Short mmCIF file of C-alpha atoms and ligand atoms in Angstrom, two decimals:
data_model
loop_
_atom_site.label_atom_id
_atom_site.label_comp_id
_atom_site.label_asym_id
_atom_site.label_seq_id
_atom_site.Cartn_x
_atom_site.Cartn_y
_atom_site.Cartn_z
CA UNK A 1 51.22 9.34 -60.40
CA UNK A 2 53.20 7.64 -57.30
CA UNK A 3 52.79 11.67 -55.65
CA UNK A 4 49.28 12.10 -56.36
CA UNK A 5 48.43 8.61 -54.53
CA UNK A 6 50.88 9.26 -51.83
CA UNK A 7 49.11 13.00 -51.08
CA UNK A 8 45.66 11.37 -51.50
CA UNK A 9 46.56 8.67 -48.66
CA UNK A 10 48.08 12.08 -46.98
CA UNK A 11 44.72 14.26 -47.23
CA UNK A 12 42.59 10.78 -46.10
CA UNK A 13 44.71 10.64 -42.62
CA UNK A 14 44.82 14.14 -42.11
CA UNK A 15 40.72 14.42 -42.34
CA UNK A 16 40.61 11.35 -40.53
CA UNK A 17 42.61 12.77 -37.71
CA UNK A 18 41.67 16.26 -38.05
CA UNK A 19 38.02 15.84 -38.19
CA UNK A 20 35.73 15.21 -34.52
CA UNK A 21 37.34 13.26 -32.03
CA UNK A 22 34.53 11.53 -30.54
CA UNK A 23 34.07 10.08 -33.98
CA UNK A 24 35.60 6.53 -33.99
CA UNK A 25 34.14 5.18 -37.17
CA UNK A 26 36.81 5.51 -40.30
CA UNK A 27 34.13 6.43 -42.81
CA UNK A 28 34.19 9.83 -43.97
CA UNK A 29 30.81 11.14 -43.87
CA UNK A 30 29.84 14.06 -45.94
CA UNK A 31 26.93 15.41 -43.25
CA UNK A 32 29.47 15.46 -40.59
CA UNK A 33 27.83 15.07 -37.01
CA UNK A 34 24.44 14.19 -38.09
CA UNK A 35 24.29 10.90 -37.45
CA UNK A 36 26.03 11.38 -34.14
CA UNK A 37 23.79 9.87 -30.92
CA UNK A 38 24.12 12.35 -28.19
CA UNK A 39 24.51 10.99 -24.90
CA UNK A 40 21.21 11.58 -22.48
CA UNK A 41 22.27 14.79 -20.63
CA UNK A 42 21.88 14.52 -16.75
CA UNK A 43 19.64 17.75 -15.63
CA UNK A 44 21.37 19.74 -12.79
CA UNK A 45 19.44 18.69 -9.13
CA UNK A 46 21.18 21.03 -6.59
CA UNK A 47 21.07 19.68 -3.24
CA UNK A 48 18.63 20.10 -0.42
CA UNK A 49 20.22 20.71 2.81
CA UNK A 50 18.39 19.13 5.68
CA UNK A 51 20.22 21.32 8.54
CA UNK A 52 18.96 24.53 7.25
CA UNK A 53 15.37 23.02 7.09
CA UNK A 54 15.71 21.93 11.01
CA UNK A 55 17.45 25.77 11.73
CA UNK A 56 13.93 26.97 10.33
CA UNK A 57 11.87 24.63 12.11
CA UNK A 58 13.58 25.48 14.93
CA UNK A 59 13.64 29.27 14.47
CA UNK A 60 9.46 28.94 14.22
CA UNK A 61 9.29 26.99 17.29
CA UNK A 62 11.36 28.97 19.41
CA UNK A 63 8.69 31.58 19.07
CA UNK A 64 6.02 29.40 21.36
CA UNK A 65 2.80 28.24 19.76
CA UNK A 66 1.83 30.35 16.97
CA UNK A 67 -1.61 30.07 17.60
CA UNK A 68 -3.77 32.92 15.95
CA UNK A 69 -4.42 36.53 17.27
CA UNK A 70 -1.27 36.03 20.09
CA UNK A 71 1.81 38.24 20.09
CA UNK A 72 4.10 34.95 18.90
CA UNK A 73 2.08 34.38 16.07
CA UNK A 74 2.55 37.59 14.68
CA UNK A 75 6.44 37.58 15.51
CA UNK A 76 6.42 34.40 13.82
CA UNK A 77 4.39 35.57 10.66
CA UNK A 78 7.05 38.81 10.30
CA UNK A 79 9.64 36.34 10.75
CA UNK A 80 8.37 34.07 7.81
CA UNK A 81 8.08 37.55 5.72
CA UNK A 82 11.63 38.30 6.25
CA UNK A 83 13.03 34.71 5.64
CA UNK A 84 11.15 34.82 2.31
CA UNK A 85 12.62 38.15 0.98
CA UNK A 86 16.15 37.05 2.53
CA UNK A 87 16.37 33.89 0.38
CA UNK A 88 15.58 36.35 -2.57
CA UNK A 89 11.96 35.36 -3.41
CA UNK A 90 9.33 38.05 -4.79
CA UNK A 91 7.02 38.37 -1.72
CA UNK A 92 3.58 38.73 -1.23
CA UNK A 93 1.38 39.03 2.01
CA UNK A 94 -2.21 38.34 1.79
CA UNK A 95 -3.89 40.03 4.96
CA UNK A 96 -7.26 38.84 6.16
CA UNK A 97 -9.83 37.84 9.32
CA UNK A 98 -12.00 35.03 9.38
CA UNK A 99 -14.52 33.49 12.02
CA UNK A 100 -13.48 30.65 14.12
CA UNK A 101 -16.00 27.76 14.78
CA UNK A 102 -16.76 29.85 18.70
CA UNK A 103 -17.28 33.10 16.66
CA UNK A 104 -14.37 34.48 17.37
CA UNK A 105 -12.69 37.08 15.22
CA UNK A 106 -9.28 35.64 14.01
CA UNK A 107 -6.34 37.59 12.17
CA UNK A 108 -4.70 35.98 9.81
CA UNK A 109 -2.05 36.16 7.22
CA UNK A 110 -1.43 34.07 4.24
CA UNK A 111 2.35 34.21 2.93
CA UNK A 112 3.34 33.78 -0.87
CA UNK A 113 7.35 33.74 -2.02
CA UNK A 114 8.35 33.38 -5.65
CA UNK A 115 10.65 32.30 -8.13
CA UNK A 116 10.98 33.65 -11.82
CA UNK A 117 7.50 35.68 -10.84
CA UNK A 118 7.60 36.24 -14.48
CA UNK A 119 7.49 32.64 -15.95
CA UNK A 120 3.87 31.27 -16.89
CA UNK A 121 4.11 27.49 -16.08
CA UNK A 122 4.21 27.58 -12.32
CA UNK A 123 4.26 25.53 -9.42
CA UNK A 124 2.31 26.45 -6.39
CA UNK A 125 4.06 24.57 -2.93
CA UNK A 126 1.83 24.72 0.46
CA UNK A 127 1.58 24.27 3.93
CA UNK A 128 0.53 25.96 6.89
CA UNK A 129 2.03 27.89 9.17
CA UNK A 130 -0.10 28.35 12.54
CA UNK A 131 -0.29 25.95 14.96
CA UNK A 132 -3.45 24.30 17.19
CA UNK A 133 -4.60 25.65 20.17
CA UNK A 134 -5.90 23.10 21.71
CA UNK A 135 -3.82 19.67 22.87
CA UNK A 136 -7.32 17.89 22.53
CA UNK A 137 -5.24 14.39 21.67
CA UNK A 138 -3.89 14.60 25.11
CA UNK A 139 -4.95 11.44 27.03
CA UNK A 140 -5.33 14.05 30.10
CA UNK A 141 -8.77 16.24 29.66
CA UNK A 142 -7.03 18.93 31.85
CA UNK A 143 -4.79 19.60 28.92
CA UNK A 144 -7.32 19.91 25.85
CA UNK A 145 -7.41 23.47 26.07
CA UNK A 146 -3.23 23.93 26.01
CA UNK A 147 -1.47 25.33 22.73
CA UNK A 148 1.03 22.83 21.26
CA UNK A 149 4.81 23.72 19.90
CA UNK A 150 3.19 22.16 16.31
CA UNK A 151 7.14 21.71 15.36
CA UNK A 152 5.82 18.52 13.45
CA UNK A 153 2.31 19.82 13.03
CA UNK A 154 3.26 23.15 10.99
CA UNK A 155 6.27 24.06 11.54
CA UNK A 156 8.08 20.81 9.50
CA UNK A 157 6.39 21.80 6.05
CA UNK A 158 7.11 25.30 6.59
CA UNK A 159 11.00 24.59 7.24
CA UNK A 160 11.52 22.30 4.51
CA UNK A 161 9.64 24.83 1.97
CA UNK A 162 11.99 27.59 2.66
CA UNK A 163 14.49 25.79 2.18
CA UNK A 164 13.14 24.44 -1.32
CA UNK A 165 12.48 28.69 -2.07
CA UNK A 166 16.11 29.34 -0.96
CA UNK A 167 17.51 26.41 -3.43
CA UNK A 168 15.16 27.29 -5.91
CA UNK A 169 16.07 31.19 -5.93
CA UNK A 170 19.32 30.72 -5.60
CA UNK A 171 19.60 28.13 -8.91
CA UNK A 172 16.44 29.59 -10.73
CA UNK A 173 18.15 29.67 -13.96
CA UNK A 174 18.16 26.29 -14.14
CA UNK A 175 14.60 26.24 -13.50
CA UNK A 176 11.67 25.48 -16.76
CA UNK A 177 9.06 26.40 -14.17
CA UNK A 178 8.05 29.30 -11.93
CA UNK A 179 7.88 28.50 -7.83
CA UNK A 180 5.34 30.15 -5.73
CA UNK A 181 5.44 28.39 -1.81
CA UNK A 182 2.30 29.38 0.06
CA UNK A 183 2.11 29.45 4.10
CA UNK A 184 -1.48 29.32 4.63
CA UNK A 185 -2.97 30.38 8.17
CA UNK A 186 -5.56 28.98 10.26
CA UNK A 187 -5.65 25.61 9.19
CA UNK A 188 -5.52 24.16 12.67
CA UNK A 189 -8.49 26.03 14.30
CA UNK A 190 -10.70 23.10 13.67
CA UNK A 191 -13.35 22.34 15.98
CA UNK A 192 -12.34 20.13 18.89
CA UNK A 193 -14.13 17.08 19.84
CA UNK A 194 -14.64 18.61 23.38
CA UNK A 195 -17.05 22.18 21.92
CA UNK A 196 -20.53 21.30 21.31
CA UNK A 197 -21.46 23.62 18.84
CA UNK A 198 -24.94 24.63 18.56
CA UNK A 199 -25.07 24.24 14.73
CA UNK A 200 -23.52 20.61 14.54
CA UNK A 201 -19.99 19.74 13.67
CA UNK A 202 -18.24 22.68 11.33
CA UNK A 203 -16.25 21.37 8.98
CA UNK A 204 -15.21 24.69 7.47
CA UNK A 205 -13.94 25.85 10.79
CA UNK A 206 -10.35 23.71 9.68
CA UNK A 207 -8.11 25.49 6.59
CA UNK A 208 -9.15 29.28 6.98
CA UNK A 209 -6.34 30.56 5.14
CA UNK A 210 -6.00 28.12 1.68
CA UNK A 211 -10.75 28.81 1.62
CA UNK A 212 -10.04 32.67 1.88
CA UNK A 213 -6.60 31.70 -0.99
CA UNK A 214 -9.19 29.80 -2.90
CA UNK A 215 -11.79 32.47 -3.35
CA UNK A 216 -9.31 35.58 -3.51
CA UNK A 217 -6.04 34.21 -5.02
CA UNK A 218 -2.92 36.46 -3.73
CA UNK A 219 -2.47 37.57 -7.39
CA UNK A 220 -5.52 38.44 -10.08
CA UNK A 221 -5.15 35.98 -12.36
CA UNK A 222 -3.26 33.65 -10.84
CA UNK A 223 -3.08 29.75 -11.64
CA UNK A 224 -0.44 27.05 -11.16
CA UNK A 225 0.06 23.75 -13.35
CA UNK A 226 -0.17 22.13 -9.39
CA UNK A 227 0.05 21.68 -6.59
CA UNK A 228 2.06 20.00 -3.89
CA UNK A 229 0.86 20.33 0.13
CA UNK A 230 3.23 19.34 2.66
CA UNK A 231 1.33 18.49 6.15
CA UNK A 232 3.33 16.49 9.22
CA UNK A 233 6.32 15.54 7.25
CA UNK A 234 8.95 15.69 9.53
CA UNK A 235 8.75 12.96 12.25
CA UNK A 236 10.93 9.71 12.41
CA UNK A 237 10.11 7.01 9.79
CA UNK A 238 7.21 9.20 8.11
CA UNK A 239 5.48 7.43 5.25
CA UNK A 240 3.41 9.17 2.65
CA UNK A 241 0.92 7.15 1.20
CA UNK A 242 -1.29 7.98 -1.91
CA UNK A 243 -4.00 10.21 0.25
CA UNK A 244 -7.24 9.78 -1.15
CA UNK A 245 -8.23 13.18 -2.91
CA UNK A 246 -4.58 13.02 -4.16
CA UNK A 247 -5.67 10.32 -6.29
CA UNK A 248 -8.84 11.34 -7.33
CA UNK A 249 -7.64 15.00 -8.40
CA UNK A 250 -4.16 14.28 -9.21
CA UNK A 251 -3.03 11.20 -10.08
CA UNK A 252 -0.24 12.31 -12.52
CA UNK A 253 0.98 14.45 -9.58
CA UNK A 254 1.24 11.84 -7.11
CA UNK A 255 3.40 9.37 -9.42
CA UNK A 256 5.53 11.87 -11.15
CA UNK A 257 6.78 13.30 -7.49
CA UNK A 258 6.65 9.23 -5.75
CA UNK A 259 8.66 8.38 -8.61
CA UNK A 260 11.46 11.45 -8.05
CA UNK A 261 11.28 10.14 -4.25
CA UNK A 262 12.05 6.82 -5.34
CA UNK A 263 14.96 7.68 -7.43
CA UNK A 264 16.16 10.53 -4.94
CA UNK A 265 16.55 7.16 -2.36
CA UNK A 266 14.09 7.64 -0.33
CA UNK A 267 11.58 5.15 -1.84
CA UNK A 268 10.87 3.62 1.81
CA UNK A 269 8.99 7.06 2.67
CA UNK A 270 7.13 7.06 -0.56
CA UNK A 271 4.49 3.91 -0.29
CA UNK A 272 2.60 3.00 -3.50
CA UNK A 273 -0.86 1.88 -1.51
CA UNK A 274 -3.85 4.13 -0.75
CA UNK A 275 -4.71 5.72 2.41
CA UNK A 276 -8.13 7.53 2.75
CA UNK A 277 -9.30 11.31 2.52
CA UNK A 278 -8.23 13.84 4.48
CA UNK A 279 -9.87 16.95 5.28
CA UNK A 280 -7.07 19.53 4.71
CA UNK A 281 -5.51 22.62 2.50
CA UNK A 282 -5.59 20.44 -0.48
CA UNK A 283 -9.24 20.53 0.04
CA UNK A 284 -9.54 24.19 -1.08
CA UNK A 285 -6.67 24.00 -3.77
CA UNK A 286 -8.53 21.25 -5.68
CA UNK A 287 -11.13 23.51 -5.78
CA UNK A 288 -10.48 26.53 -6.84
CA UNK A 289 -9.15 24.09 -9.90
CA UNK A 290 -5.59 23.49 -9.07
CA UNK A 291 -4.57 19.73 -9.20
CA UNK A 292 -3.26 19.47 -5.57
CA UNK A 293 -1.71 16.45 -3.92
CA UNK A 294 -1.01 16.28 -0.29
CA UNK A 295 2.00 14.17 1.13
CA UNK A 296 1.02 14.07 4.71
CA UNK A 297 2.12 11.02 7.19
CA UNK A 298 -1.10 9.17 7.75
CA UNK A 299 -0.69 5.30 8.17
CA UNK A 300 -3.83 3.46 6.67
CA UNK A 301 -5.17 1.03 8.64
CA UNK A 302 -8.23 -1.36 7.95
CA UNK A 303 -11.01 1.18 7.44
CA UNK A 304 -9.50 4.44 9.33
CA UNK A 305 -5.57 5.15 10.39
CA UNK A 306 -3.75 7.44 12.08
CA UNK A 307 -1.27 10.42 12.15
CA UNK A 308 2.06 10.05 13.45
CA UNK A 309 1.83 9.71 17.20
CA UNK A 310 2.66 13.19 18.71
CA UNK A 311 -0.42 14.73 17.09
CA UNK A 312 -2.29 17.59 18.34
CA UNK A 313 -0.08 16.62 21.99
CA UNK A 314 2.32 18.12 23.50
CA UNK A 315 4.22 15.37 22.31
CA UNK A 316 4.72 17.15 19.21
CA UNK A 317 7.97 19.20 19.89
CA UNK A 318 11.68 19.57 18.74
CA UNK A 319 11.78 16.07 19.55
CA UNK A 320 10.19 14.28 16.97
CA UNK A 321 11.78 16.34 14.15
CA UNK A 322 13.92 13.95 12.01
CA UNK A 323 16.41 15.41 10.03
CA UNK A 324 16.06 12.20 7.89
CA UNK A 325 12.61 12.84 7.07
CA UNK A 326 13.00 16.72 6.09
CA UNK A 327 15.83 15.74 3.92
CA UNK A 328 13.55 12.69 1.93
CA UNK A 329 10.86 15.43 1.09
CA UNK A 330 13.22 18.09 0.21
CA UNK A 331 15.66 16.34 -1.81
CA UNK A 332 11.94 14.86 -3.59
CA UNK A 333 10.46 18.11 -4.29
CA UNK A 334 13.73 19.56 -5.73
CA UNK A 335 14.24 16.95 -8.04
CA UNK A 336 10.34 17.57 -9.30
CA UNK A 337 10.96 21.02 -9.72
CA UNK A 338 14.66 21.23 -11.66
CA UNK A 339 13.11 17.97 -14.02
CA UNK A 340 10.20 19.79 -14.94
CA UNK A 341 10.46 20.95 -18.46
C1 AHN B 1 -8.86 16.73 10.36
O1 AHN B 1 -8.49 16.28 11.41
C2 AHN B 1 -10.29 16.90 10.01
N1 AHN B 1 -8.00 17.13 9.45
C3 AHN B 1 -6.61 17.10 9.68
C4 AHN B 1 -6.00 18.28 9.10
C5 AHN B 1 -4.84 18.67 9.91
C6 AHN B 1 -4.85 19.02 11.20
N2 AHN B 1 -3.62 18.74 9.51
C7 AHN B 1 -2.88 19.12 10.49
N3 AHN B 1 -3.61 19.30 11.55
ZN1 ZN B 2 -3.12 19.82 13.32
#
């Protein structure tokens, strides 16, 4: 009798010491590890590096203006192509011409890179890659008709989204979603203030590349969940407010990625306040049905506002790229991509 309770106290402490180790309860359950409350599981962010966004900024300035149907563009454009498959993306080249608000014959290139091509649920990233070629926000006429460097202007969304492709390749298995980044052309070709058309004002003559994307998609069949533009995003204290077609097409869009900012850090670039509509990529992407916010540094003021300072100037160089500002829209747009589900 005195065994048999002495090897039933022995069998109690060996399942009590044999049995899970993160249990610290006594009782001796009999659906073991059921009633267990996992811990929430962090999801994997990688990190954004904001020196190999300003290398590719750099690398796109360095060619001159890349203002259509010149000899840099197109270096520029093979140089994007290359950069895409380097990273490891699934490229695709959309090749087109389209007429400029003088009649001119432009030719243009849209470029697509992609993650997990194969995945369903994707995510289409934008912004354009050519640059103005006209300094018409020059206080000096005699400069209107100058090409600028567009590093802000172009080249900043264009850096910072090859470096999102190159983290996103590189950690795609940790990815729910598919990632398609889109350099649209001729956005900038917009009619200047200075060109009195005959017609009246065109204002089809900005975004050339995401109209021809919207009616002749770079793959049959194609269609993302949404869309996120990125337009002058890399100059000193940049704020992104909730741009006005942003919040009339994609209001989900805009708080699930100003959220991410805000818990990334970088809640001071991510202002919860309106600003008004802007004529721009987005434009095209909302129409041809893709929810499409744009985070673009426009300041609201009382019934207009402005761009950030260097715009469409010659102002708008190396010098205004902040490595600060890259790194608060990268580090955002990775975080909305790896917590997608
Ligand atoms: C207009 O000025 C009509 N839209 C601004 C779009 C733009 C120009 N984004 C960059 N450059
Ligand atoms: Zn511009």
């Amino acid at each position: 009798m005195k065994n048999s309770i002495l090897s039933a106290i022995a069998i109690f402490v060996l399942l009590c010491s044999c049995g899970n180790n993160t249990t610290s309860s006594s009782t001796i359950s009999t659906q073991t590890g059921t009633s267990q409350a996992q811990p929430k599981k962090e999801k994997f962010v990688p990190v954004f590096s904001q020196d190999s966004a300003f290398r590719f900024i750099e690398k796109q300035v360095a060619f001159g203006p890349r203002v259509p149907n010149t000899p840099e563009h197109i270096a520029c454009g093979d140089y994007l192509i290359n950069k895409l498959k380097e990273v490891g993306s699934e490229v695709t080249v959309q090749d087109f011409t389209a007429f400029s608000f003088d009649n001119k014959e432009l030719v243009l290139r849209n470029i697509v890179g992609s993650v997990n091509p194969e995945m369903k649920k994707r995510v289409l990233l934008a912004a354009h890659w050519d640059t103005r070629p006209f300094a018409d926000q020059e206080p000096d006429e005699n400069k209107h008709h100058e090409p600028i460097d567009g590093a802000n202007d172009g080249a900043s969304g264009v850096g910072v989204l090859i470096e999102v492709l190159r983290v996103a390749q590189l950690y795609k298995d940790s990815l729910n979603v598919g990632v398609d980044v889109i350099f649209y052309d001729g956005e900038d070709y917009g009619q200047p203030h200075f060109y009195d058309r005959p017609g009246g004002y065109d204002m089809k003559s900005w975004c050339l590349g995401s109209q021809y994307w919207a009616n002749k998609h770079h793959k049959e069949g194609y269609h993302a969940y949404y869309g996120i533009l990125l337009d002058m995003i890399g100059a000193k204290n940049a704020r992104f407010y909730h741009e006005g077609l942003s919040e009339k097409k994609a209001s989900g869009i805009l708080k699930k990625v100003w959220k991410a900012g805000h818990e990334a850090g970088y809640g001071e670039y991510f202002v919860y306040k309106p600003s008004p509509e802007i004529t721009d990529d987005h434009v095209y992407m909302n129409q041809a049905g893709i929810p499409t916010i744009d985070i673009i540094d426009y300041q609201p003021t009382e019934g207009s506002g402005y761009f950030c300072e260097a715009w469409h100037t010659h102002d708008d160089n190396m010098s205004v790229i902040d490595k600060n500002s890259l790194e608060a829209v990268g580090q955002t747009l990775i975080r909305t991509l790896f917590l997608e589900k």
